[in-house]
Amino acid sequence: MATKKKNITRDEIVSIYMDEVLEKGQKPKSVYHFAKENDFTEAEFYAFFGTLEGLEKEIFRLFFANTIDLLHKNGDYQEYDMKNKMLSFYFTFFEILTANRSYVLQALKFDRNPLKNLVQLSSLREAFKEYVAEILTDDYRLEQEKLQKFQEKAIQESAWLQLMLTIKFWVDDSSAAFEKTDIFIEKSVNASFELMNVAPMNHLIDLGKFLFKEKIYSKQ
């Protein structure tokens, strides 16, 4: 009696795709070719992913998800302030990228247009922005509620830009154990949190309100 073929899993498809990209130095031509060459069906692929591009996006999102899982396994992580949570995220995330460096470098250089290469980071972008919103504490929020939503979006976007700059630095880093990237992470995160200090901004808002009231009442 023939043994029933085991259904392929989501993680197995991801692993096969990454190996194929590295071994062949190019992306599969289509879902059909990818499935046929690796002995599973298109239907099995589509049970998890809509397109090959969707699979590519998922790989980078999984790097993020694995980072968060590792952070939450650290019993002290929840007690960290926002800056130390961000530092922990960076160091853990780049450890995972380094473990998959060959794939990441290959994946980010397929298209001459760098913007097209960055499309596969869109799922990572959304997940990372949600993470920044989750760890944002009142220490870095403006007191004025009307400005908080705008401020939070600005923090999320600037944090994403910083992550992209760090990835670019890491891609170009040729130092042993990527120690220069570690230094860059620490200095850039520290600098960004200095810039996020809301105390001066709150003082400026208070001054503006005072001057506005003075101007109004002086005319009465």
Short mmCIF file of C-alpha atoms in Angstrom, two decimals:
data_model
loop_
_atom_site.label_atom_id
_atom_site.label_comp_id
_atom_site.label_asym_id
_atom_site.label_seq_id
_atom_site.Cartn_x
_atom_site.Cartn_y
_atom_site.Cartn_z
CA MET A 1 0.00 0.00 0.00
CA ALA A 2 1.45 3.36 -1.04
CA THR A 3 2.32 5.76 1.75
CA LYS A 4 0.23 8.91 1.69
CA LYS A 5 2.34 11.92 0.85
CA LYS A 6 2.70 14.33 3.75
CA ASN A 7 1.30 17.80 3.05
CA ILE A 8 3.97 20.46 2.81
CA THR A 9 3.98 23.14 5.51
CA ARG A 10 4.26 26.90 5.29
CA ASP A 11 7.73 26.88 6.87
CA GLU A 12 8.92 24.16 4.47
CA ILE A 13 7.85 26.24 1.46
CA VAL A 14 9.71 29.24 2.87
CA SER A 15 12.85 27.17 3.46
CA ILE A 16 12.72 25.61 -0.02
CA TYR A 17 12.27 29.02 -1.63
CA MET A 18 15.23 30.53 0.21
CA ASP A 19 17.45 27.58 -0.70
CA GLU A 20 16.42 27.76 -4.36
CA VAL A 21 17.15 31.49 -4.58
CA LEU A 22 20.60 30.94 -3.10
CA GLU A 23 21.48 27.85 -5.14
CA LYS A 24 20.25 29.17 -8.50
CA GLY A 25 20.98 32.85 -7.94
CA GLN A 26 17.58 33.79 -9.30
CA LYS A 27 13.91 33.71 -8.42
CA PRO A 28 11.63 30.92 -9.69
CA LYS A 29 9.95 31.79 -13.00
CA SER A 30 6.47 31.09 -11.65
CA VAL A 31 4.54 29.30 -8.92
CA TYR A 32 4.05 26.44 -11.39
CA HIS A 33 7.80 25.95 -11.94
CA PHE A 34 8.58 26.41 -8.26
CA ALA A 35 6.02 23.83 -7.15
CA LYS A 36 6.81 21.30 -9.87
CA GLU A 37 10.57 21.41 -9.30
CA ASN A 38 10.10 20.84 -5.58
CA ASP A 39 7.48 18.09 -5.68
CA PHE A 40 4.43 19.83 -4.27
CA THR A 41 1.30 21.21 -5.91
CA GLU A 42 0.29 24.74 -6.80
CA ALA A 43 -2.76 24.24 -4.59
CA GLU A 44 -0.48 23.57 -1.62
CA PHE A 45 1.42 26.77 -2.35
CA TYR A 46 -1.75 28.83 -2.67
CA ALA A 47 -3.01 27.51 0.65
CA PHE A 48 -0.38 29.75 2.25
CA PHE A 49 0.65 32.42 -0.28
CA GLY A 50 -1.12 34.27 -3.08
CA THR A 51 1.99 34.98 -5.15
CA LEU A 52 5.74 34.50 -5.11
CA GLU A 53 5.97 38.18 -4.17
CA GLY A 54 3.74 37.48 -1.19
CA LEU A 55 6.10 34.69 -0.15
CA GLU A 56 9.06 37.07 -0.38
CA LYS A 57 7.28 39.57 1.86
CA GLU A 58 6.46 36.83 4.34
CA ILE A 59 10.13 35.85 4.70
CA PHE A 60 11.07 39.29 6.01
CA ARG A 61 7.98 39.39 8.21
CA LEU A 62 9.04 36.05 9.69
CA PHE A 63 12.46 37.51 10.52
CA PHE A 64 10.56 40.15 12.50
CA ALA A 65 8.19 37.63 14.13
CA ASN A 66 11.10 35.43 15.22
CA THR A 67 12.77 38.49 16.72
CA ILE A 68 9.69 39.31 18.80
CA ASP A 69 9.39 35.68 19.94
CA LEU A 70 12.99 35.70 21.15
CA LEU A 71 12.52 39.03 22.95
CA HIS A 72 9.46 37.76 24.82
CA LYS A 73 11.37 34.70 25.98
CA ASN A 74 13.63 37.06 27.93
CA GLY A 75 11.96 37.48 31.31
CA ASP A 76 13.49 40.93 31.81
CA TYR A 77 12.37 42.35 28.46
CA GLN A 78 8.95 43.58 29.64
CA GLU A 79 10.64 45.62 32.37
CA TYR A 80 12.86 47.50 29.91
CA ASP A 81 12.13 51.12 29.06
CA MET A 82 11.37 52.01 25.45
CA LYS A 83 14.97 52.72 24.46
CA ASN A 84 16.27 49.43 25.81
CA LYS A 85 13.41 47.53 24.17
CA MET A 86 14.37 49.13 20.87
CA LEU A 87 18.05 48.30 21.37
CA SER A 88 17.12 44.71 22.23
CA PHE A 89 14.99 44.53 19.10
CA TYR A 90 17.81 45.82 16.89
CA PHE A 91 20.48 43.50 18.23
CA THR A 92 18.19 40.45 18.03
CA PHE A 93 16.81 41.33 14.60
CA PHE A 94 20.27 41.79 13.12
CA GLU A 95 21.44 38.51 14.63
CA ILE A 96 18.63 36.84 12.68
CA LEU A 97 19.49 38.79 9.52
CA THR A 98 23.13 37.78 9.91
CA ALA A 99 22.13 34.13 10.24
CA ASN A 100 20.35 34.56 6.88
CA ARG A 101 22.74 37.11 5.38
CA SER A 102 23.32 35.30 2.07
CA TYR A 103 19.60 35.22 1.33
CA VAL A 104 19.01 38.82 2.45
CA LEU A 105 21.83 40.17 0.27
CA GLN A 106 20.61 38.15 -2.69
CA ALA A 107 16.96 39.14 -2.19
CA LEU A 108 17.72 42.85 -1.98
CA LYS A 109 19.71 43.08 -5.21
CA PHE A 110 17.56 41.36 -7.83
CA ASP A 111 16.11 44.51 -9.38
CA ARG A 112 18.11 47.52 -10.53
CA ASN A 113 15.36 49.71 -9.14
CA PRO A 114 15.96 49.74 -5.35
CA LEU A 115 12.33 50.75 -4.74
CA LYS A 116 11.14 47.47 -6.28
CA ASN A 117 13.50 45.56 -4.04
CA LEU A 118 12.04 47.36 -1.02
CA VAL A 119 8.51 46.22 -1.90
CA GLN A 120 9.28 42.89 -0.29
CA LEU A 121 9.88 44.75 2.98
CA SER A 122 6.33 46.14 3.08
CA SER A 123 5.02 43.50 5.50
CA LEU A 124 8.06 44.03 7.70
CA ARG A 125 7.37 47.77 7.60
CA GLU A 126 3.80 47.41 8.85
CA ALA A 127 4.78 44.96 11.59
CA PHE A 128 7.66 47.15 12.75
CA LYS A 129 5.52 50.29 12.87
CA GLU A 130 2.96 48.43 15.01
CA TYR A 131 5.79 47.36 17.29
CA VAL A 132 6.99 50.95 17.69
CA ALA A 133 3.44 52.05 18.57
CA GLU A 134 3.18 49.27 21.16
CA ILE A 135 6.38 50.15 23.01
CA LEU A 136 5.87 53.94 22.83
CA THR A 137 5.55 55.22 26.38
CA ASP A 138 4.17 58.43 27.84
CA ASP A 139 7.73 59.64 28.42
CA TYR A 140 7.90 60.30 24.67
CA ARG A 141 4.35 61.54 24.11
CA LEU A 142 3.40 65.18 23.91
CA GLU A 143 0.99 66.35 26.56
CA GLN A 144 -1.34 67.86 23.97
CA GLU A 145 -3.74 65.10 22.88
CA LYS A 146 -4.47 66.76 19.53
CA LEU A 147 -0.82 66.45 18.56
CA GLN A 148 -0.26 62.92 19.87
CA LYS A 149 -1.62 61.07 16.81
CA PHE A 150 0.50 63.13 14.44
CA GLN A 151 3.52 62.69 16.71
CA GLU A 152 3.10 58.90 16.94
CA LYS A 153 2.93 58.55 13.16
CA ALA A 154 6.06 60.71 12.83
CA ILE A 155 7.89 58.51 15.36
CA GLN A 156 6.83 55.36 13.52
CA GLU A 157 7.98 56.66 10.15
CA SER A 158 11.29 57.98 11.49
CA ALA A 159 11.90 54.67 13.28
CA TRP A 160 11.28 52.82 10.00
CA LEU A 161 13.70 55.11 8.16
CA GLN A 162 16.29 54.46 10.85
CA LEU A 163 15.82 50.69 10.45
CA MET A 164 16.29 51.01 6.68
CA LEU A 165 19.49 53.02 7.17
CA THR A 166 20.75 50.39 9.58
CA ILE A 167 20.02 47.58 7.12
CA LYS A 168 21.93 49.51 4.45
CA PHE A 169 24.86 49.98 6.86
CA TRP A 170 24.80 46.25 7.72
CA VAL A 171 24.69 45.26 4.04
CA ASP A 172 27.85 47.32 3.41
CA ASP A 173 29.58 46.34 6.68
CA SER A 174 32.71 44.23 6.16
CA SER A 175 33.97 44.32 9.75
CA ALA A 176 34.53 41.11 11.73
CA ALA A 177 31.30 39.86 13.34
CA PHE A 178 29.71 43.06 11.94
CA GLU A 179 30.94 44.90 15.00
CA LYS A 180 30.65 48.26 13.23
CA THR A 181 26.92 47.61 12.78
CA ASP A 182 26.62 47.02 16.54
CA ILE A 183 28.31 50.37 17.17
CA PHE A 184 26.08 52.06 14.60
CA ILE A 185 22.97 50.60 16.24
CA GLU A 186 23.89 51.83 19.69
CA LYS A 187 24.87 55.32 18.57
CA SER A 188 21.91 55.81 16.22
CA VAL A 189 19.30 54.54 18.71
CA ASN A 190 20.76 56.70 21.48
CA ALA A 191 20.73 59.73 19.17
CA SER A 192 17.15 59.12 18.06
CA PHE A 193 15.91 58.96 21.64
CA GLU A 194 17.70 62.19 22.44
CA LEU A 195 15.81 63.78 19.56
CA MET A 196 12.54 62.29 20.84
CA ASN A 197 12.86 64.11 24.15
CA VAL A 198 9.48 65.82 24.38
CA ALA A 199 10.20 68.11 27.34
CA PRO A 200 11.50 71.02 25.20
CA MET A 201 8.56 70.62 22.80
CA ASN A 202 6.05 70.70 25.67
CA HIS A 203 7.69 73.86 26.96
CA LEU A 204 7.44 75.46 23.52
CA ILE A 205 3.75 74.56 23.30
CA ASP A 206 3.12 76.05 26.74
CA LEU A 207 4.96 79.20 25.70
CA GLY A 208 2.91 79.40 22.52
CA LYS A 209 -0.34 79.04 24.44
CA PHE A 210 0.78 81.73 26.88
CA LEU A 211 1.70 84.16 24.11
CA PHE A 212 -1.56 83.47 22.28
CA LYS A 213 -3.60 84.17 25.41
CA GLU A 214 -1.59 87.31 26.15
CA LYS A 215 -2.15 88.59 22.64
CA ILE A 216 -5.92 87.92 22.83
CA TYR A 217 -6.41 89.45 26.26
CA SER A 218 -4.21 92.44 25.54
CA LYS A 219 -6.68 93.49 22.85
CA GLN A 220 -9.62 93.47 25.24
#
